[in-house]
């Protein structure tokens, strides 16, 4: 079995995900916001490529059941109900709703996983739950690809650190798992920062840009390990949570 980490989800190729169990990470902030939405009772989160796609899809649904969410250049999209701050996806706002979300790097990365066996959305806020799912998959003989959405198809430190925490712990007490170089490098980054996750974020370009744009509190929210303990699964172009009403 092997674990490969790949960077720049928008540039993902089918061979990198075909038949694999895939974890998509855009820890600042899309994958965190998706976990928050599902943990707080959203019926489903539908990732869409563009704001126009989201508006078009909303027209096919009952408007009162739908929330339009997302960002461009980190800021809420004009006319949308929510931005991309996980702190906005409260139970009062999202419970029972279908969230249509479009973000710069996160939602294209998720959309590019067609052909994967299973796709899970991973972050720090749902770390232990997703780790258990990935360990079970690995024990069952699956190969895993961790897709770091990154920034503009490039490496992003915050996604690499989060991926590294998954990689380091998913292989514990399992023998003979091969890691690609990126997976090994991610483990080193996780080891460097340990539990100082906000420090990791503040060292990253995107973390600093979010702070400069007034979203400093989002760094703390995105670093809150296990605060939204859900397993968000992407299937049939929508994300729902694995649970009593949704078995795999
Ligand atoms: C993205 O998808 O690029 C990010 O989630 C951007 C953001 O921080 O809102």
Coordinates of C-alpha atoms in Angstrom, one line a residue, residues 3-228:
X3 CA 0.3 7.1 0.5
X4 CA 1.0 9.8 -2.0
X5 CA 0.6 13.5 -1.3
X6 CA 0.0 15.8 -4.3
X7 CA 0.0 19.6 -4.4
X8 CA -2.2 22.0 -6.3
X9 CA -5.5 20.2 -6.5
X10 CA -6.6 22.2 -9.5
X11 CA -3.9 20.5 -11.6
X12 CA -4.8 17.0 -10.4
X13 CA -4.7 14.3 -13.1
X14 CA -7.1 11.3 -13.2
X15 CA -4.2 8.8 -12.7
X16 CA -3.4 10.4 -9.3
X17 CA -6.8 9.5 -7.9
X18 CA -8.1 6.6 -10.0
X19 CA -9.5 3.8 -7.7
X20 CA -7.9 5.4 -4.6
X21 CA -9.2 6.7 -1.3
X22 CA -8.6 10.4 -1.6
X23 CA -8.4 13.0 1.2
X24 CA -8.7 16.7 0.0
X25 CA -7.2 19.3 2.2
X26 CA -7.7 23.1 1.9
X27 CA -7.3 23.8 5.6
X28 CA -7.4 27.6 5.1
X29 CA -10.4 27.6 4.8
X30 CA -12.6 25.6 2.4
X31 CA -12.2 22.1 4.0
X32 CA -12.7 23.5 7.5
X33 CA -15.8 25.4 6.4
X34 CA -17.3 22.3 4.8
X35 CA -16.7 20.3 8.0
X36 CA -18.3 23.1 10.1
X37 CA -21.3 23.2 7.8
X38 CA -22.0 19.5 8.0
X39 CA -21.3 19.3 11.8
X40 CA -23.8 22.1 12.3
X41 CA -26.5 20.2 10.4
X42 CA -26.3 21.3 6.8
X43 CA -28.1 18.7 4.7
X44 CA -25.3 18.7 2.0
X45 CA -22.6 20.9 0.7
X46 CA -22.3 21.1 -3.1
X47 CA -18.9 22.3 -4.4
X48 CA -19.1 24.4 -7.6
X49 CA -16.5 25.9 -9.9
X50 CA -17.7 29.4 -10.2
X51 CA -20.1 31.9 -8.7
X52 CA -22.3 31.7 -11.9
X53 CA -22.5 27.9 -11.5
X54 CA -23.6 28.3 -7.9
X55 CA -26.3 30.8 -8.9
X56 CA -27.5 28.6 -11.8
X57 CA -27.7 25.5 -9.5
X58 CA -29.6 27.5 -6.8
X59 CA -32.3 28.2 -9.4
X60 CA -33.0 24.5 -9.7
X61 CA -33.6 24.2 -5.9
X62 CA -36.1 25.7 -3.5
X63 CA -34.4 29.0 -2.6
X64 CA -35.4 28.9 1.0
X65 CA -33.5 25.5 1.3
X66 CA -30.3 26.9 -0.1
X67 CA -27.4 29.0 1.0
X68 CA -24.9 30.4 -1.5
X69 CA -21.4 30.5 0.0
X70 CA -17.8 31.1 -0.9
X71 CA -15.1 33.6 -1.6
X72 CA -13.0 35.2 -4.3
X73 CA -9.7 36.8 -3.1
X74 CA -10.8 35.6 0.4
X75 CA -13.8 38.0 0.5
X76 CA -17.5 37.0 0.4
X77 CA -19.0 37.0 -3.1
X78 CA -21.5 39.9 -3.7
X79 CA -25.1 38.7 -3.4
X80 CA -24.1 35.4 -1.6
X81 CA -25.4 34.5 1.8
X82 CA -22.1 33.5 3.3
X83 CA -18.4 33.9 2.8
X84 CA -15.8 31.2 3.4
X85 CA -15.2 31.7 7.1
X86 CA -15.9 28.6 9.2
X87 CA -17.2 30.8 11.9
X88 CA -20.2 31.8 9.7
X89 CA -21.4 28.2 9.3
X90 CA -23.3 28.1 12.6
X91 CA -26.1 25.8 13.4
X92 CA -28.6 28.7 13.4
X93 CA -27.6 29.5 9.8
X94 CA -27.0 26.2 8.1
X95 CA -29.2 23.5 9.8
X96 CA -31.3 21.7 7.2
X97 CA -29.9 23.8 4.3
X98 CA -28.1 22.7 1.2
X99 CA -24.9 24.9 0.9
X100 CA -23.7 25.7 -2.6
X101 CA -20.0 26.7 -2.2
X102 CA -17.4 28.0 -4.6
X103 CA -13.9 28.9 -3.5
X104 CA -10.7 29.7 -5.3
X105 CA -8.7 26.5 -4.7
X106 CA -10.7 24.2 -2.5
X107 CA -13.7 23.5 -4.6
X108 CA -11.8 22.9 -7.9
X109 CA -9.6 20.4 -6.1
X110 CA -12.6 18.5 -4.9
X111 CA -14.2 18.6 -8.3
X112 CA -11.0 17.1 -9.8
X113 CA -11.3 13.8 -7.9
X114 CA -13.6 12.0 -10.3
X115 CA -12.6 8.4 -10.6
X116 CA -11.5 8.0 -6.9
X117 CA -12.9 5.1 -4.9
X118 CA -13.9 7.4 -2.0
X119 CA -13.3 11.1 -1.4
X120 CA -13.2 12.6 2.1
X121 CA -12.7 16.3 3.0
X122 CA -10.0 16.6 5.6
X123 CA -8.8 19.3 8.0
X124 CA -7.7 19.8 11.6
X125 CA -11.3 20.3 12.8
X126 CA -12.3 16.8 11.8
X127 CA -8.9 15.2 12.2
X128 CA -9.5 12.2 14.4
X129 CA -12.7 11.1 12.6
X130 CA -11.1 11.3 9.2
X131 CA -7.9 9.7 10.4
X132 CA -9.9 6.7 11.6
X133 CA -11.6 6.4 8.2
X134 CA -8.2 6.6 6.4
X135 CA -6.6 4.0 8.7
X136 CA -9.5 1.6 8.1
X137 CA -9.1 2.1 4.3
X138 CA -5.3 1.5 4.5
X139 CA -5.8 -1.7 6.6
X140 CA -8.3 -2.8 4.0
X141 CA -5.6 -2.6 1.3
X142 CA -6.4 0.8 -0.3
X143 CA -3.9 3.2 -1.6
X144 CA -4.4 6.8 -0.4
X145 CA -3.8 10.1 -2.2
X146 CA -3.8 13.2 0.0
X147 CA -4.6 16.2 -2.3
X148 CA -3.4 19.5 -0.9
X149 CA -5.5 22.1 -2.7
X150 CA -2.6 24.6 -2.3
X151 CA -2.7 28.1 -3.7
X152 CA -2.9 28.8 -7.4
X153 CA -1.8 25.2 -8.2
X154 CA 1.2 25.6 -6.0
X155 CA 2.5 24.2 -2.7
X156 CA 0.9 25.7 0.4
X157 CA 2.6 25.3 3.8
X158 CA -0.6 25.1 5.8
X159 CA -2.0 22.2 3.7
X160 CA 1.3 20.4 3.8
X161 CA 1.5 20.6 7.6
X162 CA -2.1 19.3 7.9
X163 CA -1.4 16.5 5.4
X164 CA 1.8 15.6 7.4
X165 CA -0.2 15.1 10.5
X166 CA -2.5 12.6 8.7
X167 CA 0.4 10.9 7.0
X168 CA 2.5 10.5 10.2
X169 CA -0.4 9.0 12.2
X170 CA -2.2 7.0 9.6
X171 CA 0.8 4.7 9.2
X172 CA 1.4 4.2 12.9
X173 CA 1.9 0.5 13.8
X174 CA 1.2 -0.5 10.1
X175 CA 4.1 -2.1 8.3
X176 CA 5.2 -1.8 4.7
X177 CA 3.4 1.4 3.7
X178 CA 5.3 3.4 1.0
X179 CA 5.3 7.2 1.1
X180 CA 6.2 9.4 -1.8
X181 CA 8.7 12.2 -1.2
X182 CA 5.9 14.8 -0.7
X183 CA 4.3 12.7 2.0
X184 CA 7.7 12.4 3.8
X185 CA 8.3 16.1 3.5
X186 CA 4.8 16.9 4.9
X187 CA 5.5 14.7 7.9
X188 CA 8.6 16.7 8.6
X189 CA 6.6 19.9 8.4
X190 CA 4.1 18.5 10.9
X191 CA 6.9 17.5 13.2
X192 CA 8.4 21.0 13.1
X193 CA 5.2 22.7 14.2
X194 CA 3.6 19.9 16.3
X195 CA 0.6 21.3 18.1
X196 CA 1.5 24.9 17.3
X197 CA -0.9 25.0 14.4
X198 CA -1.6 28.7 14.5
X199 CA 2.2 29.3 14.3
X200 CA 2.2 27.0 11.2
X201 CA -0.7 29.1 9.7
X202 CA 1.1 32.4 10.5
X203 CA 4.2 31.1 8.8
X204 CA 2.2 30.4 5.6
X205 CA 1.6 33.0 2.9
X206 CA -2.1 32.4 2.9
X207 CA -2.4 32.5 6.7
X208 CA -0.7 35.9 6.7
X209 CA -2.9 37.1 3.8
X210 CA -6.0 36.1 5.8
X211 CA -4.8 37.9 8.9
X212 CA -4.0 41.0 6.9
X213 CA -7.5 40.8 5.3
X214 CA -9.1 40.8 8.8
X215 CA -9.7 37.1 9.1
X216 CA -7.2 36.4 11.9
X217 CA -9.8 34.7 14.1
X218 CA -10.3 32.1 11.3
X219 CA -6.8 30.9 11.9
X220 CA -7.7 30.0 15.5
X221 CA -11.0 28.3 14.3
X222 CA -9.2 26.3 11.6
X223 CA -6.6 25.2 14.1
X224 CA -9.2 23.8 16.6
X225 CA -8.4 20.1 16.4
X226 CA -11.5 17.9 16.4
X227 CA -14.0 20.8 17.0
X228 CA -16.2 19.5 14.1

